[in-house]
Amino acid sequence: MRSGFIAIVGRPNVGKSSLMNALVGEKVSIVSPKAQTTRGRITGIRTDGDCQMVFIDTPGLHDPKTLLGEQMIREAKAAGGDADAVIVVLDATAKLSARDTELIEKQCRSSSRVYVAVNKTDLAGYEKVYPILSKLSYLTSADGGRAAVAEIIPVSCRTGFNIDVLRGFLEKELPEGPFFFPPDEITDKSERFLICEAIREKALLYLQDEIPHGIGVYIQSMEDGDKLCRIEADIICEKASHKSIIIGADGAKLRQIGESARASAERITGKKVYLKLFVKVRENWRDRKNVIDELESR
């Protein structure tokens, strides 16, 4: 038996969560087109025969402006140090930056084997992907105290291009040892956590750009019956003006979020769900440790 931890790191909005979902083969981490969707370490587990890969999805590396942002960066940096292998994800539709190569080189100075996944190749096309691969080619040789990148692989999470190839390389990095989780588990997160994240995902989808980073979700009550699960949850925002936007005219926006989130909650629980959402204002909660801790304890 072989098992190990694989961290997925990168800049915001490069597709880290999409990559983990693709590698696991199930939706574990929420996905949205907005940057900094992932706020903490999310674990996805894939077990094939005698191999178990434990993927760690991390927040996007950015310059934090709030206490929550600082906590997100600590989570992302800590994940790489604990892993047997690290995948640095790049966006093929964006120009390769010095910060991208600096991140890869920094990871190559750790004890973990480093892979680079150039994502969104289906959107970028060969004419954009090839120059990125060419510019990164020097990293496949060790130099100046850093190890060589194990592989640089163009992938597409949307189409599945090269996902199996990347997974095959990662399996070879697993050390011998017992499984960390039961073979049928796909995450170590609770149903309550996954439902909170599903609600937040739908809020990110339907709300304006200036609001989502100031949104948190907390389940007030969850009554899990044989056939029906009753859930009451709070959507937390930072300003009274945001509350009215989240609710919308005659409650239309909140109903839209709730209806979409309920479908996700039914997939998670495997049963009918009655979901009631409330909107509460907690000013500047992203700089208040007690509120952040409350949300983290879901």
Short mmCIF file of N, CA and C in Angstrom, two decimals, residues 102-243:
data_model
loop_
_atom_site.label_atom_id
_atom_site.label_comp_id
_atom_site.label_asym_id
_atom_site.label_seq_id
_atom_site.Cartn_x
_atom_site.Cartn_y
_atom_site.Cartn_z
N GLU A 102 9.10 32.67 -9.67
CA GLU A 102 9.65 32.75 -8.31
C GLU A 102 8.96 31.74 -7.39
N LEU A 103 7.64 31.59 -7.55
CA LEU A 103 6.90 30.63 -6.74
C LEU A 103 7.39 29.21 -7.02
N ILE A 104 7.58 28.88 -8.29
CA ILE A 104 8.04 27.54 -8.64
C ILE A 104 9.44 27.30 -8.07
N GLU A 105 10.32 28.26 -8.26
CA GLU A 105 11.69 28.11 -7.76
C GLU A 105 11.71 27.96 -6.24
N LYS A 106 10.86 28.69 -5.55
CA LYS A 106 10.78 28.58 -4.09
C LYS A 106 10.32 27.18 -3.69
N GLN A 107 9.32 26.64 -4.38
CA GLN A 107 8.86 25.29 -4.06
C GLN A 107 9.94 24.25 -4.33
N CYS A 108 10.76 24.51 -5.32
CA CYS A 108 11.84 23.57 -5.67
C CYS A 108 12.97 23.56 -4.63
N ARG A 109 12.94 24.49 -3.70
CA ARG A 109 13.93 24.51 -2.62
C ARG A 109 13.41 23.80 -1.36
N SER A 110 12.20 23.25 -1.46
CA SER A 110 11.64 22.48 -0.35
C SER A 110 11.99 21.01 -0.54
N SER A 111 11.55 20.19 0.38
CA SER A 111 11.84 18.75 0.31
C SER A 111 10.83 18.00 -0.56
N SER A 112 9.79 18.68 -1.03
CA SER A 112 8.74 18.02 -1.82
C SER A 112 9.09 18.01 -3.30
N ARG A 113 8.67 16.96 -3.98
CA ARG A 113 8.80 16.91 -5.44
C ARG A 113 7.79 17.90 -6.04
N VAL A 114 8.22 18.63 -7.05
CA VAL A 114 7.40 19.70 -7.60
C VAL A 114 6.98 19.39 -9.03
N TYR A 115 5.68 19.54 -9.28
CA TYR A 115 5.12 19.43 -10.63
C TYR A 115 4.48 20.77 -10.98
N VAL A 116 4.50 21.11 -12.25
CA VAL A 116 3.85 22.33 -12.72
C VAL A 116 2.73 21.92 -13.67
N ALA A 117 1.51 22.37 -13.37
CA ALA A 117 0.36 22.12 -14.24
C ALA A 117 -0.06 23.43 -14.89
N VAL A 118 0.06 23.50 -16.19
CA VAL A 118 -0.35 24.69 -16.93
C VAL A 118 -1.80 24.48 -17.36
N ASN A 119 -2.72 25.11 -16.64
CA ASN A 119 -4.15 24.84 -16.78
C ASN A 119 -4.81 25.76 -17.82
N LYS A 120 -6.03 25.41 -18.18
CA LYS A 120 -6.88 26.17 -19.12
C LYS A 120 -6.32 26.15 -20.54
N THR A 121 -5.68 25.03 -20.90
CA THR A 121 -5.12 24.94 -22.26
C THR A 121 -6.23 24.94 -23.31
N ASP A 122 -7.42 24.51 -22.95
CA ASP A 122 -8.52 24.49 -23.91
C ASP A 122 -8.93 25.91 -24.30
N LEU A 123 -8.72 26.86 -23.39
CA LEU A 123 -9.06 28.26 -23.66
C LEU A 123 -7.90 29.00 -24.33
N ALA A 124 -6.70 28.62 -23.98
CA ALA A 124 -5.52 29.36 -24.45
C ALA A 124 -5.11 28.99 -25.87
N GLY A 125 -5.14 27.70 -26.20
CA GLY A 125 -4.68 27.27 -27.50
C GLY A 125 -3.16 27.12 -27.54
N TYR A 126 -2.68 26.41 -28.55
CA TYR A 126 -1.27 26.07 -28.67
C TYR A 126 -0.39 27.31 -28.73
N GLU A 127 -0.85 28.37 -29.40
CA GLU A 127 -0.01 29.55 -29.60
C GLU A 127 0.31 30.27 -28.29
N LYS A 128 -0.52 30.09 -27.26
CA LYS A 128 -0.24 30.68 -25.96
C LYS A 128 0.44 29.69 -25.01
N VAL A 129 0.12 28.41 -25.16
CA VAL A 129 0.67 27.40 -24.25
C VAL A 129 2.14 27.14 -24.53
N TYR A 130 2.50 27.02 -25.80
CA TYR A 130 3.88 26.66 -26.13
C TYR A 130 4.91 27.65 -25.60
N PRO A 131 4.71 28.98 -25.73
CA PRO A 131 5.70 29.92 -25.17
C PRO A 131 5.87 29.77 -23.65
N ILE A 132 4.78 29.45 -22.95
CA ILE A 132 4.88 29.26 -21.50
C ILE A 132 5.73 28.04 -21.20
N LEU A 133 5.47 26.95 -21.90
CA LEU A 133 6.26 25.73 -21.69
C LEU A 133 7.73 25.97 -22.01
N SER A 134 7.98 26.74 -23.06
CA SER A 134 9.35 27.04 -23.46
C SER A 134 10.07 27.85 -22.39
N LYS A 135 9.40 28.86 -21.84
CA LYS A 135 10.01 29.71 -20.82
C LYS A 135 10.26 28.96 -19.51
N LEU A 136 9.47 27.93 -19.26
CA LEU A 136 9.62 27.15 -18.03
C LEU A 136 10.62 26.01 -18.15
N SER A 137 11.08 25.74 -19.35
CA SER A 137 11.90 24.54 -19.59
C SER A 137 13.19 24.52 -18.76
N TYR A 138 13.75 25.70 -18.42
CA TYR A 138 14.99 25.74 -17.64
C TYR A 138 14.80 25.15 -16.26
N LEU A 139 13.57 25.09 -15.78
CA LEU A 139 13.29 24.59 -14.43
C LEU A 139 13.40 23.07 -14.34
N THR A 140 13.48 22.40 -15.47
CA THR A 140 13.59 20.94 -15.45
C THR A 140 15.01 20.47 -15.15
N SER A 141 15.93 21.42 -14.97
CA SER A 141 17.30 21.11 -14.56
C SER A 141 17.58 21.77 -13.22
N ALA A 142 18.24 21.05 -12.32
CA ALA A 142 18.59 21.61 -11.01
C ALA A 142 19.62 22.71 -11.18
N ASP A 143 19.53 23.74 -10.31
CA ASP A 143 20.48 24.84 -10.43
C ASP A 143 20.42 25.71 -9.17
N GLY A 144 21.59 26.15 -8.71
CA GLY A 144 21.67 27.12 -7.63
C GLY A 144 21.00 26.72 -6.34
N GLY A 145 21.07 25.46 -5.99
CA GLY A 145 20.50 25.02 -4.72
C GLY A 145 19.04 24.61 -4.79
N ARG A 146 18.44 24.69 -5.96
CA ARG A 146 17.06 24.23 -6.09
C ARG A 146 17.03 22.93 -6.89
N ALA A 147 16.05 22.09 -6.58
CA ALA A 147 15.87 20.84 -7.32
C ALA A 147 15.18 21.12 -8.65
N ALA A 148 15.22 20.16 -9.53
CA ALA A 148 14.54 20.29 -10.81
C ALA A 148 13.06 20.01 -10.65
N VAL A 149 12.26 20.69 -11.44
CA VAL A 149 10.83 20.37 -11.52
C VAL A 149 10.71 18.97 -12.12
N ALA A 150 9.86 18.14 -11.51
CA ALA A 150 9.72 16.76 -11.97
C ALA A 150 9.11 16.70 -13.37
N GLU A 151 8.01 17.41 -13.57
CA GLU A 151 7.35 17.44 -14.88
C GLU A 151 6.59 18.76 -15.02
N ILE A 152 6.51 19.26 -16.25
CA ILE A 152 5.68 20.40 -16.58
C ILE A 152 4.61 19.89 -17.54
N ILE A 153 3.35 19.95 -17.13
CA ILE A 153 2.29 19.27 -17.87
C ILE A 153 1.17 20.25 -18.23
N PRO A 154 0.88 20.43 -19.51
CA PRO A 154 -0.30 21.22 -19.89
C PRO A 154 -1.56 20.41 -19.62
N VAL A 155 -2.55 21.02 -18.98
CA VAL A 155 -3.78 20.30 -18.64
C VAL A 155 -4.99 21.18 -18.90
N SER A 156 -6.15 20.55 -18.91
CA SER A 156 -7.42 21.27 -18.93
C SER A 156 -8.36 20.56 -17.97
N CYS A 157 -8.73 21.26 -16.90
CA CYS A 157 -9.68 20.68 -15.95
C CYS A 157 -11.07 20.55 -16.56
N ARG A 158 -11.39 21.43 -17.47
CA ARG A 158 -12.73 21.42 -18.07
C ARG A 158 -12.92 20.23 -19.00
N THR A 159 -11.91 19.92 -19.81
CA THR A 159 -12.04 18.82 -20.77
C THR A 159 -11.43 17.52 -20.25
N GLY A 160 -10.61 17.60 -19.20
CA GLY A 160 -9.94 16.41 -18.68
C GLY A 160 -8.62 16.12 -19.36
N PHE A 161 -8.17 17.01 -20.23
CA PHE A 161 -6.92 16.80 -20.97
C PHE A 161 -5.73 16.63 -20.01
N ASN A 162 -5.05 15.52 -20.12
CA ASN A 162 -3.82 15.20 -19.37
C ASN A 162 -4.01 15.04 -17.86
N ILE A 163 -5.25 14.98 -17.40
CA ILE A 163 -5.47 14.79 -15.96
C ILE A 163 -4.97 13.40 -15.55
N ASP A 164 -5.28 12.39 -16.34
CA ASP A 164 -4.80 11.04 -16.04
C ASP A 164 -3.28 10.96 -16.08
N VAL A 165 -2.67 11.70 -16.99
CA VAL A 165 -1.21 11.71 -17.09
C VAL A 165 -0.61 12.28 -15.81
N LEU A 166 -1.13 13.42 -15.37
CA LEU A 166 -0.65 14.03 -14.14
C LEU A 166 -0.87 13.11 -12.95
N ARG A 167 -2.04 12.49 -12.86
CA ARG A 167 -2.34 11.59 -11.76
C ARG A 167 -1.37 10.40 -11.75
N GLY A 168 -1.01 9.92 -12.94
CA GLY A 168 -0.07 8.80 -13.03
C GLY A 168 1.30 9.15 -12.50
N PHE A 169 1.78 10.36 -12.80
CA PHE A 169 3.07 10.81 -12.26
C PHE A 169 3.00 10.93 -10.74
N LEU A 170 1.89 11.47 -10.23
CA LEU A 170 1.77 11.69 -8.79
C LEU A 170 1.73 10.37 -8.01
N GLU A 171 1.10 9.36 -8.60
CA GLU A 171 1.05 8.05 -7.92
C GLU A 171 2.46 7.52 -7.64
N LYS A 172 3.38 7.82 -8.53
CA LYS A 172 4.75 7.33 -8.34
C LYS A 172 5.47 8.02 -7.19
N GLU A 173 4.94 9.16 -6.75
CA GLU A 173 5.56 9.90 -5.65
C GLU A 173 5.10 9.42 -4.27
N LEU A 174 4.11 8.54 -4.24
CA LEU A 174 3.55 8.12 -2.96
C LEU A 174 4.50 7.18 -2.23
N PRO A 175 4.83 7.47 -0.99
CA PRO A 175 5.66 6.55 -0.21
C PRO A 175 4.86 5.34 0.27
N GLU A 176 5.54 4.27 0.57
CA GLU A 176 4.87 3.09 1.11
C GLU A 176 4.32 3.40 2.51
N GLY A 177 3.13 2.88 2.77
CA GLY A 177 2.52 3.10 4.08
C GLY A 177 1.03 2.90 4.02
N PRO A 178 0.37 2.79 5.17
CA PRO A 178 -1.08 2.56 5.21
C PRO A 178 -1.87 3.78 4.77
N PHE A 179 -3.13 3.55 4.42
CA PHE A 179 -4.01 4.64 4.04
C PHE A 179 -4.26 5.56 5.24
N PHE A 180 -4.41 6.84 4.95
CA PHE A 180 -4.74 7.81 5.99
C PHE A 180 -6.25 7.87 6.24
N PHE A 181 -7.05 7.48 5.23
CA PHE A 181 -8.51 7.58 5.32
C PHE A 181 -9.14 6.30 4.77
N PRO A 182 -10.37 5.99 5.17
CA PRO A 182 -11.08 4.85 4.58
C PRO A 182 -11.16 4.99 3.06
N PRO A 183 -11.09 3.88 2.33
CA PRO A 183 -11.05 3.96 0.86
C PRO A 183 -12.26 4.62 0.22
N ASP A 184 -13.43 4.65 0.92
CA ASP A 184 -14.62 5.22 0.30
C ASP A 184 -14.80 6.71 0.59
N GLU A 185 -13.90 7.33 1.35
CA GLU A 185 -14.01 8.76 1.65
C GLU A 185 -13.40 9.59 0.54
N ILE A 186 -14.02 10.75 0.25
CA ILE A 186 -13.45 11.66 -0.76
C ILE A 186 -13.01 12.98 -0.13
N THR A 187 -13.34 13.20 1.14
CA THR A 187 -12.87 14.39 1.86
C THR A 187 -12.98 14.13 3.36
N ASP A 188 -12.22 14.90 4.12
CA ASP A 188 -12.32 14.80 5.58
C ASP A 188 -13.22 15.90 6.16
N LYS A 189 -13.84 16.68 5.29
CA LYS A 189 -14.72 17.76 5.74
C LYS A 189 -16.12 17.22 6.05
N SER A 190 -16.79 17.85 7.03
CA SER A 190 -18.12 17.42 7.43
C SER A 190 -19.17 17.87 6.42
N GLU A 191 -20.36 17.25 6.50
CA GLU A 191 -21.46 17.67 5.64
C GLU A 191 -21.81 19.13 5.88
N ARG A 192 -21.78 19.56 7.15
CA ARG A 192 -22.10 20.96 7.47
C ARG A 192 -21.16 21.90 6.74
N PHE A 193 -19.86 21.58 6.75
CA PHE A 193 -18.88 22.41 6.06
C PHE A 193 -19.17 22.46 4.57
N LEU A 194 -19.40 21.29 3.97
CA LEU A 194 -19.63 21.23 2.53
C LEU A 194 -20.89 21.99 2.13
N ILE A 195 -21.92 21.93 2.96
CA ILE A 195 -23.16 22.66 2.66
C ILE A 195 -22.93 24.17 2.77
N CYS A 196 -22.19 24.59 3.81
CA CYS A 196 -21.84 26.01 3.92
C CYS A 196 -21.09 26.49 2.69
N GLU A 197 -20.15 25.69 2.23
CA GLU A 197 -19.38 26.06 1.05
C GLU A 197 -20.26 26.09 -0.20
N ALA A 198 -21.22 25.17 -0.29
CA ALA A 198 -22.13 25.18 -1.44
C ALA A 198 -22.97 26.45 -1.47
N ILE A 199 -23.43 26.89 -0.30
CA ILE A 199 -24.20 28.14 -0.23
C ILE A 199 -23.32 29.31 -0.65
N ARG A 200 -22.09 29.33 -0.15
CA ARG A 200 -21.18 30.43 -0.50
C ARG A 200 -20.85 30.42 -2.00
N GLU A 201 -20.72 29.22 -2.57
CA GLU A 201 -20.45 29.11 -4.00
C GLU A 201 -21.57 29.76 -4.82
N LYS A 202 -22.81 29.50 -4.43
CA LYS A 202 -23.93 30.08 -5.18
C LYS A 202 -24.02 31.59 -4.96
N ALA A 203 -23.66 32.05 -3.76
CA ALA A 203 -23.63 33.50 -3.54
C ALA A 203 -22.57 34.15 -4.42
N LEU A 204 -21.40 33.50 -4.53
CA LEU A 204 -20.35 34.01 -5.41
C LEU A 204 -20.83 34.08 -6.86
N LEU A 205 -21.63 33.09 -7.24
CA LEU A 205 -22.10 33.01 -8.62
C LEU A 205 -23.08 34.12 -8.96
N TYR A 206 -23.98 34.44 -8.03
CA TYR A 206 -25.09 35.33 -8.35
C TYR A 206 -24.90 36.78 -7.90
N LEU A 207 -23.91 37.06 -7.08
CA LEU A 207 -23.76 38.42 -6.55
C LEU A 207 -22.70 39.22 -7.29
N GLN A 208 -22.71 40.53 -7.06
CA GLN A 208 -21.80 41.43 -7.74
C GLN A 208 -20.37 41.26 -7.22
N ASP A 209 -19.42 41.74 -8.01
CA ASP A 209 -18.01 41.53 -7.71
C ASP A 209 -17.56 42.12 -6.38
N GLU A 210 -18.15 43.24 -5.96
CA GLU A 210 -17.64 43.91 -4.76
C GLU A 210 -18.12 43.25 -3.48
N ILE A 211 -19.05 42.30 -3.54
CA ILE A 211 -19.63 41.72 -2.33
C ILE A 211 -19.00 40.38 -1.92
N PRO A 212 -18.73 39.43 -2.84
CA PRO A 212 -18.42 38.06 -2.44
C PRO A 212 -17.33 37.88 -1.41
N HIS A 213 -16.22 38.65 -1.48
CA HIS A 213 -15.14 38.44 -0.52
C HIS A 213 -15.58 38.77 0.90
N GLY A 214 -16.64 39.55 1.04
CA GLY A 214 -17.14 39.90 2.36
C GLY A 214 -18.27 39.01 2.83
N ILE A 215 -18.40 37.81 2.24
CA ILE A 215 -19.49 36.91 2.59
C ILE A 215 -18.95 35.67 3.31
N GLY A 216 -19.63 35.30 4.38
CA GLY A 216 -19.37 34.04 5.06
C GLY A 216 -20.69 33.33 5.27
N VAL A 217 -20.64 32.04 5.57
CA VAL A 217 -21.86 31.26 5.77
C VAL A 217 -21.72 30.43 7.04
N TYR A 218 -22.79 30.41 7.82
CA TYR A 218 -22.79 29.64 9.06
C TYR A 218 -24.13 28.94 9.23
N ILE A 219 -24.11 27.64 9.51
CA ILE A 219 -25.35 26.88 9.73
C ILE A 219 -25.79 27.04 11.18
N GLN A 220 -26.98 27.58 11.37
CA GLN A 220 -27.55 27.75 12.71
C GLN A 220 -28.15 26.46 13.23
N SER A 221 -28.82 25.71 12.36
CA SER A 221 -29.41 24.44 12.78
C SER A 221 -29.47 23.50 11.60
N MET A 222 -29.33 22.20 11.90
CA MET A 222 -29.39 21.17 10.86
C MET A 222 -30.03 19.93 11.49
N GLU A 223 -31.27 19.65 11.08
CA GLU A 223 -32.01 18.49 11.57
C GLU A 223 -32.03 17.44 10.46
N ASP A 224 -31.28 16.38 10.68
CA ASP A 224 -31.07 15.37 9.64
C ASP A 224 -31.98 14.18 9.88
N GLY A 225 -33.10 14.10 9.15
CA GLY A 225 -34.03 12.99 9.27
C GLY A 225 -33.72 11.89 8.29
N ASP A 226 -34.58 10.85 8.27
CA ASP A 226 -34.35 9.71 7.38
C ASP A 226 -34.48 10.11 5.91
N LYS A 227 -35.45 10.97 5.61
CA LYS A 227 -35.71 11.33 4.22
C LYS A 227 -35.57 12.82 3.95
N LEU A 228 -35.57 13.64 5.01
CA LEU A 228 -35.54 15.09 4.84
C LEU A 228 -34.52 15.71 5.79
N CYS A 229 -33.75 16.64 5.27
CA CYS A 229 -32.79 17.39 6.08
C CYS A 229 -33.23 18.85 6.11
N ARG A 230 -33.48 19.38 7.32
CA ARG A 230 -33.90 20.77 7.48
C ARG A 230 -32.70 21.61 7.92
N ILE A 231 -32.42 22.64 7.16
CA ILE A 231 -31.23 23.47 7.43
C ILE A 231 -31.63 24.94 7.49
N GLU A 232 -31.16 25.62 8.52
CA GLU A 232 -31.26 27.07 8.59
C GLU A 232 -29.84 27.63 8.64
N ALA A 233 -29.53 28.54 7.73
CA ALA A 233 -28.17 29.05 7.62
C ALA A 233 -28.16 30.56 7.48
N ASP A 234 -27.09 31.17 7.98
CA ASP A 234 -26.90 32.62 7.88
C ASP A 234 -25.87 32.93 6.79
N ILE A 235 -26.19 33.87 5.94
CA ILE A 235 -25.20 34.47 5.05
C ILE A 235 -24.74 35.75 5.75
N ILE A 236 -23.47 35.83 6.05
CA ILE A 236 -22.92 36.96 6.80
C ILE A 236 -22.25 37.93 5.84
N CYS A 237 -22.61 39.20 5.95
CA CYS A 237 -21.98 40.23 5.12
C CYS A 237 -21.47 41.36 6.00
N GLU A 238 -20.72 42.29 5.40
CA GLU A 238 -20.03 43.31 6.16
C GLU A 238 -20.78 44.64 6.28
N LYS A 239 -21.75 44.88 5.39
CA LYS A 239 -22.41 46.18 5.37
C LYS A 239 -23.92 46.01 5.19
N ALA A 240 -24.67 46.95 5.76
CA ALA A 240 -26.13 46.92 5.60
C ALA A 240 -26.52 47.07 4.13
N SER A 241 -25.74 47.85 3.38
CA SER A 241 -26.03 48.03 1.96
C SER A 241 -25.86 46.71 1.20
N HIS A 242 -24.92 45.87 1.65
CA HIS A 242 -24.72 44.56 1.03
C HIS A 242 -25.90 43.64 1.32
N LYS A 243 -26.45 43.76 2.52
CA LYS A 243 -27.58 42.91 2.90
C LYS A 243 -28.74 43.08 1.94
#
